[in-house]
mmCIF file of C-alpha atoms and ligand atoms in Angstrom:
data_model
loop_
_atom_site.group_PDB
_atom_site.id
_atom_site.type_symbol
_atom_site.label_atom_id
_atom_site.label_comp_id
_atom_site.label_asym_id
_atom_site.label_seq_id
_atom_site.Cartn_x
_atom_site.Cartn_y
_atom_site.Cartn_z
ATOM 1 C CA MET A 287 100.411 170.020 54.366
ATOM 2 C CA GLN A 288 100.403 166.597 56.498
ATOM 3 C CA ALA A 289 97.212 167.436 59.086
ATOM 4 C CA GLN A 290 97.694 167.638 62.658
ATOM 5 C CA LYS A 291 98.077 164.350 64.421
ATOM 6 C CA LYS A 292 94.327 162.706 65.364
ATOM 7 C CA GLY A 293 94.838 159.512 66.733
ATOM 8 C CA THR A 294 95.937 155.671 66.471
ATOM 9 C CA LEU A 295 94.349 153.341 64.603
ATOM 10 C CA ALA A 296 94.818 149.727 63.738
ATOM 11 C CA VAL A 297 93.354 147.607 61.541
ATOM 12 C CA LEU A 298 93.434 143.649 61.368
ATOM 13 C CA THR A 299 91.905 141.139 58.696
ATOM 14 C CA GLY A 300 90.107 138.257 60.616
ATOM 15 C CA GLY A 301 88.045 135.141 59.371
ATOM 16 C CA GLY A 302 88.838 133.751 55.457
ATOM 17 C CA ASP A 303 90.492 135.980 52.473
ATOM 18 C CA CYS A 304 87.604 137.309 50.595
ATOM 19 C CA PRO A 305 87.849 139.478 47.548
ATOM 20 C CA GLY A 306 88.172 143.358 47.985
ATOM 21 C CA LEU A 307 89.791 142.532 51.209
ATOM 22 C CA ASN A 308 93.057 144.904 50.220
ATOM 23 C CA ALA A 309 91.089 147.583 48.857
ATOM 24 C CA VAL A 310 89.702 148.083 52.161
ATOM 25 C CA ILE A 311 92.851 147.628 53.682
ATOM 26 C CA ARG A 312 94.528 150.575 51.209
ATOM 27 C CA ALA A 313 91.291 153.163 51.684
ATOM 28 C CA VAL A 314 91.859 153.111 55.348
ATOM 29 C CA VAL A 315 95.389 153.689 55.480
ATOM 30 C CA LYS A 316 95.378 155.982 52.673
ATOM 31 C CA THR A 317 92.214 157.783 54.794
ATOM 32 C CA ALA A 318 93.720 157.552 57.816
ATOM 33 C CA ILE A 319 96.560 159.330 56.740
ATOM 34 C CA HIS A 320 94.935 161.895 54.878
ATOM 35 C CA HIS A 321 93.083 162.433 58.574
ATOM 36 C CA GLY A 322 96.112 162.727 60.070
ATOM 37 C CA PHE A 323 96.582 159.237 62.032
ATOM 38 C CA GLU A 324 98.790 156.582 62.709
ATOM 39 C CA ILE A 325 97.639 153.720 61.476
ATOM 40 C CA TYR A 326 98.696 150.377 62.833
ATOM 41 C CA GLY A 327 98.808 146.996 60.894
ATOM 42 C CA ILE A 328 97.851 144.247 62.185
ATOM 43 C CA SER A 329 99.708 140.708 61.348
ATOM 44 C CA ASN A 330 96.675 137.593 61.273
ATOM 45 C CA GLY A 331 93.591 138.586 62.345
ATOM 46 C CA PHE A 332 93.532 138.628 66.310
ATOM 47 C CA HIS A 333 96.337 136.093 66.128
ATOM 48 C CA GLY A 334 98.660 139.196 65.954
ATOM 49 C CA LEU A 335 96.670 141.062 67.857
ATOM 50 C CA ILE A 336 97.417 138.529 71.234
ATOM 51 C CA ASN A 337 100.393 138.462 69.965
ATOM 52 C CA GLY A 338 101.700 142.162 69.356
ATOM 53 C CA ASP A 339 102.477 141.070 66.036
ATOM 54 C CA MET A 340 101.495 144.946 64.579
ATOM 55 C CA LYS A 341 103.611 147.365 62.455
ATOM 56 C CA LEU A 342 103.002 151.339 61.529
ATOM 57 C CA MET A 343 101.689 151.978 57.968
ATOM 58 C CA ASP A 344 102.638 153.967 55.491
ATOM 59 C CA LEU A 345 101.671 154.810 51.894
ATOM 60 C CA SER A 346 104.108 152.721 50.430
ATOM 61 C CA ASP A 347 102.829 149.858 51.822
ATOM 62 C CA VAL A 348 99.558 150.039 49.606
ATOM 63 C CA SER A 349 100.874 150.756 46.679
ATOM 64 C CA GLY A 350 99.068 148.489 44.024
ATOM 65 C CA ILE A 351 97.153 146.531 45.777
ATOM 66 C CA LEU A 352 93.568 148.027 44.847
ATOM 67 C CA PRO A 353 93.351 144.724 42.147
ATOM 68 C CA ARG A 354 95.102 141.840 44.332
ATOM 69 C CA GLY A 355 93.061 139.113 46.042
ATOM 70 C CA GLY A 356 93.302 138.234 48.887
ATOM 71 C CA THR A 357 95.570 140.470 51.967
ATOM 72 C CA ILE A 358 98.590 141.930 52.341
ATOM 73 C CA LEU A 359 98.134 142.064 56.242
ATOM 74 C CA GLY A 360 97.560 137.883 56.455
ATOM 75 C CA THR A 361 94.139 136.065 58.282
ATOM 76 C CA THR A 362 92.706 133.401 59.948
ATOM 77 C CA ASN A 363 89.975 132.105 61.096
ATOM 78 C CA ARG A 364 90.907 130.861 64.713
ATOM 79 C CA ASP A 365 92.160 132.491 67.039
ATOM 80 C CA ASN A 366 89.427 134.490 69.262
ATOM 81 C CA PRO A 367 91.460 136.357 72.248
ATOM 82 C CA PHE A 368 88.083 134.769 74.080
ATOM 83 C CA LYS A 369 88.741 131.393 73.856
ATOM 84 C CA TYR A 370 92.520 131.352 72.360
ATOM 85 C CA MET A 371 93.535 127.729 71.349
ATOM 86 C CA VAL A 372 97.409 126.845 73.388
ATOM 87 C CA GLY A 373 97.095 123.071 73.262
ATOM 88 C CA GLN A 374 95.552 119.681 73.657
ATOM 89 C CA ASP A 375 95.515 117.615 75.776
ATOM 90 C CA ASP A 376 96.681 114.108 76.059
ATOM 91 C CA ALA A 377 93.059 113.496 74.491
ATOM 92 C CA GLY A 378 93.866 115.760 71.268
ATOM 93 C CA ASN A 379 90.905 118.076 72.941
ATOM 94 C CA PRO A 380 92.048 121.666 72.564
ATOM 95 C CA ILE A 381 93.127 123.356 75.356
ATOM 96 C CA TYR A 382 91.448 127.207 75.741
ATOM 97 C CA GLU A 383 92.888 130.667 77.760
ATOM 98 C CA ASP A 384 91.837 134.173 78.157
ATOM 99 C CA LYS A 385 93.984 136.701 76.054
ATOM 100 C CA ARG A 386 91.082 139.477 76.251
ATOM 101 C CA ASP A 387 93.778 141.574 78.651
ATOM 102 C CA VAL A 388 97.187 140.764 76.245
ATOM 103 C CA VAL A 389 94.779 142.564 73.758
ATOM 104 C CA VAL A 390 94.281 145.879 75.654
ATOM 105 C CA LYS A 391 97.426 146.123 76.490
ATOM 106 C CA ASN A 392 98.991 145.564 73.239
ATOM 107 C CA LEU A 393 96.098 148.184 71.877
ATOM 108 C CA LYS A 394 96.658 150.522 74.945
ATOM 109 C CA ASP A 395 101.245 150.216 74.529
ATOM 110 C CA ARG A 396 100.527 151.940 71.243
ATOM 111 C CA LYS A 397 97.747 154.580 72.509
ATOM 112 C CA ILE A 398 95.243 152.967 70.048
ATOM 113 C CA ASP A 399 91.881 154.471 69.528
ATOM 114 C CA CYS A 400 89.973 152.355 67.088
ATOM 115 C CA LEU A 401 90.646 149.191 66.338
ATOM 116 C CA ILE A 402 89.275 148.057 62.473
ATOM 117 C CA VAL A 403 88.298 145.218 61.884
ATOM 118 C CA ILE A 404 87.398 143.699 58.475
ATOM 119 C CA GLY A 405 85.435 140.578 58.685
ATOM 120 C CA GLY A 406 82.838 138.570 58.734
ATOM 121 C CA ASP A 407 80.506 137.001 61.409
ATOM 122 C CA GLY A 408 82.899 135.660 63.401
ATOM 123 C CA SER A 409 85.248 138.734 63.692
ATOM 124 C CA LEU A 410 82.598 141.180 64.128
ATOM 125 C CA LYS A 411 81.111 139.490 66.975
ATOM 126 C CA ILE A 412 84.443 139.178 68.424
ATOM 127 C CA ALA A 413 84.715 142.794 67.777
ATOM 128 C CA TYR A 414 81.791 143.345 69.936
ATOM 129 C CA ASP A 415 82.943 140.838 72.619
ATOM 130 C CA LEU A 416 85.723 143.660 73.129
ATOM 131 C CA HIS A 417 83.755 146.345 73.169
ATOM 132 C CA ARG A 418 81.572 145.392 75.666
ATOM 133 C CA TYR A 419 84.087 143.137 78.064
ATOM 134 C CA CYS A 420 86.850 145.551 77.258
ATOM 135 C CA ASP A 421 85.785 149.259 76.683
ATOM 136 C CA VAL A 422 88.052 148.508 73.070
ATOM 137 C CA ASN A 423 86.557 151.510 70.727
ATOM 138 C CA VAL A 424 86.068 148.964 67.486
ATOM 139 C CA VAL A 425 84.701 149.985 64.223
ATOM 140 C CA GLY A 426 83.019 146.571 62.060
ATOM 141 C CA VAL A 427 83.738 145.974 58.338
ATOM 142 C CA PRO A 428 81.196 144.258 56.836
ATOM 143 C CA LYS A 429 83.313 141.112 55.170
ATOM 144 C CA THR A 430 82.340 137.861 53.754
ATOM 145 C CA ILE A 431 82.272 136.149 50.251
ATOM 146 C CA ASP A 432 78.291 134.574 51.922
ATOM 147 C CA ASN A 433 76.122 138.265 51.610
ATOM 148 C CA ASP A 434 74.968 136.562 54.930
ATOM 149 C CA LEU A 435 75.722 139.094 57.220
ATOM 150 C CA PRO A 436 72.415 141.298 58.821
ATOM 151 C CA CYS A 437 72.110 145.027 58.315
ATOM 152 C CA THR A 438 74.068 145.744 55.218
ATOM 153 C CA GLU A 439 72.403 144.414 51.889
ATOM 154 C CA ARG A 440 75.744 143.566 49.970
ATOM 155 C CA THR A 441 79.762 142.234 51.802
ATOM 156 C CA PHE A 442 81.924 143.417 50.072
ATOM 157 C CA GLY A 443 82.964 139.963 48.374
ATOM 158 C CA PHE A 444 80.222 138.815 46.826
ATOM 159 C CA ASP A 445 80.010 140.285 43.940
ATOM 160 C CA THR A 446 82.989 138.900 42.791
ATOM 161 C CA ALA A 447 82.725 135.404 43.982
ATOM 162 C CA MET A 448 78.826 135.449 42.346
ATOM 163 C CA ALA A 449 80.494 136.506 38.946
ATOM 164 C CA MET A 450 83.408 133.887 39.466
ATOM 165 C CA ALA A 451 79.884 131.124 40.306
ATOM 166 C CA THR A 452 78.553 132.281 36.789
ATOM 167 C CA GLU A 453 81.571 132.053 34.798
ATOM 168 C CA ALA A 454 81.465 128.726 36.333
ATOM 169 C CA LEU A 455 77.847 127.792 34.848
ATOM 170 C CA ASP A 456 78.406 129.492 31.366
ATOM 171 C CA ARG A 457 81.935 127.056 31.282
ATOM 172 C CA LEU A 458 79.605 124.008 32.934
ATOM 173 C CA HIS A 459 76.788 124.842 29.864
ATOM 174 C CA THR A 460 78.788 123.817 26.730
ATOM 175 C CA THR A 461 80.076 120.336 28.826
ATOM 176 C CA ALA A 462 76.353 119.142 29.238
ATOM 177 C CA GLU A 463 75.076 119.876 26.387
ATOM 178 C CA SER A 464 77.551 118.371 24.259
ATOM 179 C CA HIS A 465 77.302 115.623 27.036
ATOM 180 C CA HIS A 466 73.718 114.921 27.386
ATOM 181 C CA ARG A 467 74.604 115.502 30.942
ATOM 182 C CA VAL A 468 73.488 116.737 33.961
ATOM 183 C CA MET A 469 75.980 119.093 35.950
ATOM 184 C CA VAL A 470 75.726 120.144 39.409
ATOM 185 C CA LEU A 471 77.490 123.535 41.224
ATOM 186 C CA GLU A 472 78.456 122.957 44.198
ATOM 187 C CA VAL A 473 79.201 126.403 45.416
ATOM 188 C CA MET A 474 80.318 127.855 48.861
ATOM 189 C CA GLY A 475 77.935 130.396 50.733
ATOM 190 C CA ARG A 476 77.781 128.395 54.508
ATOM 191 C CA TYR A 477 74.083 129.042 56.035
ATOM 192 C CA ALA A 478 72.996 130.930 53.162
ATOM 193 C CA GLY A 479 71.991 130.978 49.360
ATOM 194 C CA TRP A 480 72.646 133.731 48.121
ATOM 195 C CA ILE A 481 75.442 132.801 46.093
ATOM 196 C CA ALA A 482 73.963 130.426 44.831
ATOM 197 C CA LEU A 483 70.587 131.886 44.103
ATOM 198 C CA HIS A 484 72.425 135.004 42.395
ATOM 199 C CA SER A 485 74.443 132.924 39.938
ATOM 200 C CA GLY A 486 71.990 129.960 39.114
ATOM 201 C CA ILE A 487 69.812 133.450 38.042
ATOM 202 C CA ALA A 488 72.713 134.879 36.525
ATOM 203 C CA GLY A 489 74.235 131.600 35.319
ATOM 204 C CA GLY A 490 70.837 130.523 33.460
ATOM 205 C CA ALA A 491 70.675 127.185 36.578
ATOM 206 C CA ASP A 492 67.575 124.630 35.438
ATOM 207 C CA VAL A 493 67.324 123.862 38.998
ATOM 208 C CA ILE A 494 69.175 126.601 41.913
ATOM 209 C CA LEU A 495 68.641 124.712 45.514
ATOM 210 C CA ILE A 496 69.536 126.291 48.984
ATOM 211 C CA PRO A 497 69.954 126.065 52.415
ATOM 212 C CA GLU A 498 66.204 128.790 53.667
ATOM 213 C CA ILE A 499 64.671 126.179 51.006
ATOM 214 C CA PRO A 500 64.474 122.103 51.899
ATOM 215 C CA TYR A 501 64.509 120.598 48.487
ATOM 216 C CA ASP A 502 62.957 117.339 47.300
ATOM 217 C CA LEU A 503 64.749 114.736 45.191
ATOM 218 C CA GLU A 504 61.815 113.971 43.624
ATOM 219 C CA ALA A 505 61.154 117.521 43.074
ATOM 220 C CA VAL A 506 64.974 117.932 41.150
ATOM 221 C CA ILE A 507 64.030 114.457 39.098
ATOM 222 C CA ARG A 508 60.844 116.008 37.646
ATOM 223 C CA LYS A 509 61.739 119.358 36.812
ATOM 224 C CA ILE A 510 65.506 117.329 34.397
ATOM 225 C CA ARG A 511 62.654 114.900 33.246
ATOM 226 C CA GLU A 512 60.252 118.229 31.911
ATOM 227 C CA ARG A 513 62.841 119.076 30.656
ATOM 228 C CA GLN A 514 64.017 116.132 28.236
ATOM 229 C CA GLN A 515 60.495 115.802 27.103
ATOM 230 C CA HIS A 516 60.863 119.369 25.913
ATOM 231 C CA GLY A 517 64.012 118.512 23.808
ATOM 232 C CA LYS A 518 66.533 120.042 26.608
ATOM 233 C CA LYS A 519 68.305 116.621 26.782
ATOM 234 C CA PHE A 520 71.257 117.829 29.704
ATOM 235 C CA SER A 521 70.278 120.159 32.679
ATOM 236 C CA ILE A 522 72.428 122.692 35.043
ATOM 237 C CA ILE A 523 71.636 122.474 39.151
ATOM 238 C CA THR A 524 73.461 124.789 41.182
ATOM 239 C CA VAL A 525 73.047 124.042 44.799
ATOM 240 C CA ALA A 526 74.387 125.936 47.866
ATOM 241 C CA GLU A 527 77.145 124.107 49.937
ATOM 242 C CA GLY A 528 73.941 124.297 52.952
ATOM 243 C CA ALA A 529 71.547 122.448 50.880
ATOM 244 C CA LYS A 530 69.647 120.166 52.313
ATOM 245 C CA PRO A 531 66.413 117.883 51.648
ATOM 246 C CA ILE A 532 63.589 118.302 53.062
ATOM 247 C CA GLY A 533 64.038 116.193 56.788
ATOM 248 C CA GLY A 534 66.811 115.442 56.001
ATOM 249 C CA GLN A 535 71.093 117.469 57.642
ATOM 250 C CA MET A 536 73.083 119.987 55.691
ATOM 251 C CA THR A 537 76.526 117.834 54.061
ATOM 252 C CA VAL A 538 78.640 118.624 56.835
ATOM 253 C CA ALA A 539 83.088 118.294 54.762
ATOM 254 C CA ARG A 540 85.241 118.867 58.578
ATOM 255 C CA LEU A 541 85.236 119.918 61.474
ATOM 256 C CA VAL A 542 88.330 121.911 62.295
ATOM 257 C CA LYS A 543 89.859 122.575 65.857
ATOM 258 C CA GLY A 544 90.002 126.096 67.554
ATOM 259 C CA SER A 545 88.269 127.992 64.369
ATOM 260 C CA PHE A 546 85.267 130.860 65.140
ATOM 261 C CA GLU A 547 82.615 128.173 63.674
ATOM 262 C CA PRO A 548 84.201 124.713 63.873
ATOM 263 C CA VAL A 549 81.702 123.789 61.052
ATOM 264 C CA ARG A 550 82.629 123.558 57.904
ATOM 265 C CA LEU A 551 80.424 122.391 55.212
ATOM 266 C CA GLY A 552 80.912 120.561 51.457
ATOM 267 C CA GLY A 553 79.862 117.450 49.537
ATOM 268 C CA VAL A 554 75.936 118.024 48.866
ATOM 269 C CA GLY A 555 76.866 118.635 45.111
ATOM 270 C CA GLU A 556 78.451 115.387 44.182
ATOM 271 C CA LYS A 557 75.660 113.225 46.789
ATOM 272 C CA LEU A 558 73.560 114.256 44.737
ATOM 273 C CA ALA A 559 75.159 114.218 41.189
ATOM 274 C CA ARG A 560 75.177 110.320 42.311
ATOM 275 C CA GLU A 561 71.458 110.668 42.980
ATOM 276 C CA ILE A 562 70.555 111.631 39.979
ATOM 277 C CA GLU A 563 72.129 109.484 38.100
ATOM 278 C CA ASP A 564 71.550 106.558 40.181
ATOM 279 C CA ARG A 565 67.839 107.845 39.230
ATOM 280 C CA THR A 566 67.340 108.637 36.052
ATOM 281 C CA GLY A 567 70.447 106.914 34.238
ATOM 282 C CA ILE A 568 71.287 110.205 33.367
ATOM 283 C CA GLU A 569 75.233 110.814 33.391
ATOM 284 C CA SER A 570 75.457 113.213 36.029
ATOM 285 C CA ARG A 571 78.698 114.949 37.252
ATOM 286 C CA CYS A 572 79.213 117.514 39.874
ATOM 287 C CA THR A 573 82.203 120.442 40.058
ATOM 288 C CA VAL A 574 82.719 122.533 43.593
ATOM 289 C CA LEU A 575 83.759 126.053 42.639
ATOM 290 C CA GLY A 576 85.604 126.023 46.288
ATOM 291 C CA TYR A 577 88.048 128.544 46.647
ATOM 292 C CA LEU A 578 88.574 129.582 43.338
ATOM 293 C CA GLN A 579 85.135 131.799 44.830
ATOM 294 C CA ARG A 580 87.600 134.007 47.339
ATOM 295 C CA GLY A 581 90.794 134.103 45.349
ATOM 296 C CA GLY A 582 91.747 136.503 42.892
ATOM 297 C CA SER A 583 90.835 139.802 41.836
ATOM 298 C CA PRO A 584 87.534 141.737 42.739
ATOM 299 C CA THR A 585 85.635 143.133 40.305
ATOM 300 C CA ALA A 586 85.173 146.507 40.026
ATOM 301 C CA TYR A 587 81.760 146.554 42.104
ATOM 302 C CA ASP A 588 83.872 145.039 45.116
ATOM 303 C CA ARG A 589 86.649 147.793 44.857
ATOM 304 C CA VAL A 590 84.385 150.340 44.542
ATOM 305 C CA LEU A 591 82.366 149.532 47.601
ATOM 306 C CA SER A 592 85.531 148.092 49.350
ATOM 307 C CA THR A 593 86.925 151.677 48.897
ATOM 308 C CA ARG A 594 83.965 153.186 50.062
ATOM 309 C CA TYR A 595 83.811 150.950 53.279
ATOM 310 C CA GLY A 596 87.318 151.537 54.004
ATOM 311 C CA ALA A 597 87.147 155.515 54.148
ATOM 312 C CA ALA A 598 83.497 155.537 55.768
ATOM 313 C CA ALA A 599 85.429 153.194 58.773
ATOM 314 C CA VAL A 600 87.948 155.742 59.561
ATOM 315 C CA GLU A 601 85.279 158.534 58.720
ATOM 316 C CA ALA A 602 83.426 157.299 62.074
ATOM 317 C CA CYS A 603 86.836 157.442 63.927
ATOM 318 C CA LEU A 604 87.373 161.113 62.598
ATOM 319 C CA ASP A 605 83.637 161.653 64.543
ATOM 320 C CA GLU A 606 84.430 159.442 67.387
ATOM 321 C CA GLU A 607 81.023 157.423 66.190
ATOM 322 C CA TYR A 608 82.860 153.851 67.349
ATOM 323 C CA ASN A 609 81.022 149.836 68.369
ATOM 324 C CA VAL A 610 79.257 150.356 64.644
ATOM 325 C CA MET A 611 80.245 148.917 61.450
ATOM 326 C CA VAL A 612 80.423 151.026 58.111
ATOM 327 C CA SER A 613 77.294 149.122 55.941
ATOM 328 C CA LEU A 614 75.406 149.762 52.768
ATOM 329 C CA GLN A 615 71.198 150.882 52.933
ATOM 330 C CA ALA A 616 69.665 151.688 49.796
ATOM 331 C CA ASN A 617 73.299 152.647 48.027
ATOM 332 C CA GLU A 618 74.317 154.960 50.673
ATOM 333 C CA ILE A 619 76.947 154.261 53.165
ATOM 334 C CA VAL A 620 75.745 154.229 57.009
ATOM 335 C CA ARG A 621 76.550 152.991 60.329
ATOM 336 C CA VAL A 622 74.907 150.225 62.002
ATOM 337 C CA PRO A 623 75.153 149.713 65.994
ATOM 338 C CA ILE A 624 77.949 147.042 66.239
ATOM 339 C CA ALA A 625 75.711 144.486 67.987
ATOM 340 C CA LYS A 626 73.050 144.278 65.579
ATOM 341 C CA ALA A 627 75.364 143.267 63.235
ATOM 342 C CA ALA A 628 76.784 140.976 65.750
ATOM 343 C CA SER A 629 73.719 139.147 65.566
ATOM 344 C CA GLN A 630 72.088 136.499 63.198
ATOM 345 C CA PRO A 631 72.828 135.529 59.798
ATOM 346 C CA HIS A 632 71.627 136.989 56.831
ATOM 347 C CA GLN A 633 69.359 134.849 54.714
ATOM 348 C CA VAL A 634 68.105 134.890 51.713
ATOM 349 C CA PRO A 635 64.226 135.130 52.265
ATOM 350 C CA VAL A 636 61.539 132.661 51.189
ATOM 351 C CA ASP A 637 59.459 135.060 49.568
ATOM 352 C CA SER A 638 61.465 138.237 48.270
ATOM 353 C CA ASP A 639 60.735 139.486 44.483
ATOM 354 C CA ILE A 640 64.488 137.356 43.097
ATOM 355 C CA ILE A 641 62.562 133.790 44.307
ATOM 356 C CA ARG A 642 59.908 134.828 42.839
ATOM 357 C CA THR A 643 61.422 136.190 39.675
ATOM 358 C CA ALA A 644 63.660 132.568 39.605
ATOM 359 C CA ARG A 645 59.959 130.873 39.725
ATOM 360 C CA GLU A 646 58.234 133.021 36.846
ATOM 361 C CA VAL A 647 61.195 132.059 34.268
ATOM 362 C CA GLY A 648 61.481 128.664 35.674
ATOM 363 C CA VAL A 649 63.817 128.027 37.498
ATOM 364 C CA SER A 650 63.016 124.818 40.358
ATOM 365 C CA PHE A 651 63.969 125.242 43.574
ATOM 366 C CA GLY A 652 63.574 121.594 43.986
ATOM 367 C CA ASP A 653 59.951 122.010 46.477
ATOM 368 C CA GLU A 654 57.501 121.707 43.633
ATOM 369 C CA GLU A 655 53.982 120.325 43.600
ATOM 370 C CA PRO A 656 53.830 117.293 40.847
ATOM 371 C CA ALA A 657 51.768 118.734 38.818
ATOM 372 C CA GLY A 658 47.659 117.556 38.739
ATOM 373 C CA ASP A 659 48.304 117.787 42.558
ATOM 374 C CA THR A 660 44.828 118.593 44.388
ATOM 375 C CA SER A 661 46.908 119.150 47.977
ATOM 376 C CA ASP A 662 46.445 122.630 48.100
ATOM 377 C CA THR A 663 43.686 123.149 50.672
ATOM 378 C CA ARG A 664 43.758 127.157 49.015
ATOM 379 C CA LYS A 665 42.044 125.881 46.131
HETATM 380 O O1 F6P B 156 82.364 132.583 55.284
HETATM 381 C C1 F6P B 156 83.687 132.155 53.532
HETATM 382 C C2 F6P B 156 83.283 131.189 53.026
HETATM 383 O O2 F6P B 156 84.346 130.811 52.219
HETATM 384 C C3 F6P B 156 82.681 129.728 53.034
HETATM 385 O O3 F6P B 156 81.829 129.933 51.788
HETATM 386 C C4 F6P B 156 82.744 128.762 53.600
HETATM 387 O O4 F6P B 156 81.961 127.214 53.863
HETATM 388 C C5 F6P B 156 83.852 128.972 54.368
HETATM 389 O O5 F6P B 156 84.182 130.029 54.500
HETATM 390 C C6 F6P B 156 85.161 128.231 54.362
HETATM 391 O O6 F6P B 156 86.059 127.811 55.519
HETATM 392 P P1 F6P B 156 87.403 127.559 55.389
HETATM 393 O O7 F6P B 156 88.627 128.521 55.003
HETATM 394 O O8 F6P B 156 87.922 127.185 56.613
HETATM 395 O O9 F6P B 156 87.695 126.400 54.208
#
């Protein structure tokens, strides 16, 4: 028997696509219907919310989507309702309009009690602003391959990205070994090194470079030479797109007009490979893994986490506990205030046990002093 109608919800996916989005949507729709909610699916993130592009979903809409990559709702990492780009002036500068009233009207017209936002920091920040400035009820679901959101131990999508990067490293190993080369793998992650760190450890990288630990090229080269002295004629480097040399800057690939966060990183891997080859004479190559980390089917871990998050988001609505983000803490799904979830990005703590473990098994983070250095004042 169908439960009595509880209310009306809406769900959107915002920001970059991410493995597990469809699994969350499926869990949201199934749980909502199970508890007697009506549920709207909003097309293309906040763009659809601004333009009223949404439709009621039923179970047939989510049938068969659990393992599928991408998002059946579509997404965009532009279209902030508070700063919506409506065109460009003669000089090519974007012209923005505030669309918050349109958003509120679109939600009110459909009697939507709560908006479930599946997104990363940009989308969750907008969700928080809708709550605090427009009194819209929101529930956030932490999405990103970068794993850089505060207040949660894991975002969904990270496990899949890490698995892809690890497989890439396994494959690069065989070429590196056969050709006696240095192989650099550049991975995503924005200003956090989680993907590089975890895949680097899982894939047996010799050097891992992350934004949290600026590197010294000399230390990287020392590690490569040290391996050569031990008969290892090849080396594997995992570099996060946000890694930077000591005293230097991150490498910016492009600026995207109208985006929540216009800076797009990329290019550090190629630079590094060139510098290493020029300095050592060892043939060095760079592979940029790019969007392969985001596309395709989620791992079993991400499917389970996404399903738990999706169901938990609807449970929060059932309890009328709004303006929270569902989060993973000590392997339990909990709720944290959206205000906290939309705060500073979560970077790798440089004194964490995982960094220590990597160092203990011989990984270089490009920050070591030369052997025999006596400048350590602790001695
Ligand atoms: O946040 C996910 C992510 O893939 C980052 O790792 C990367 O820096 C960025 O998005 C790329 O964004 P875009 O899809 O706009 O190129």
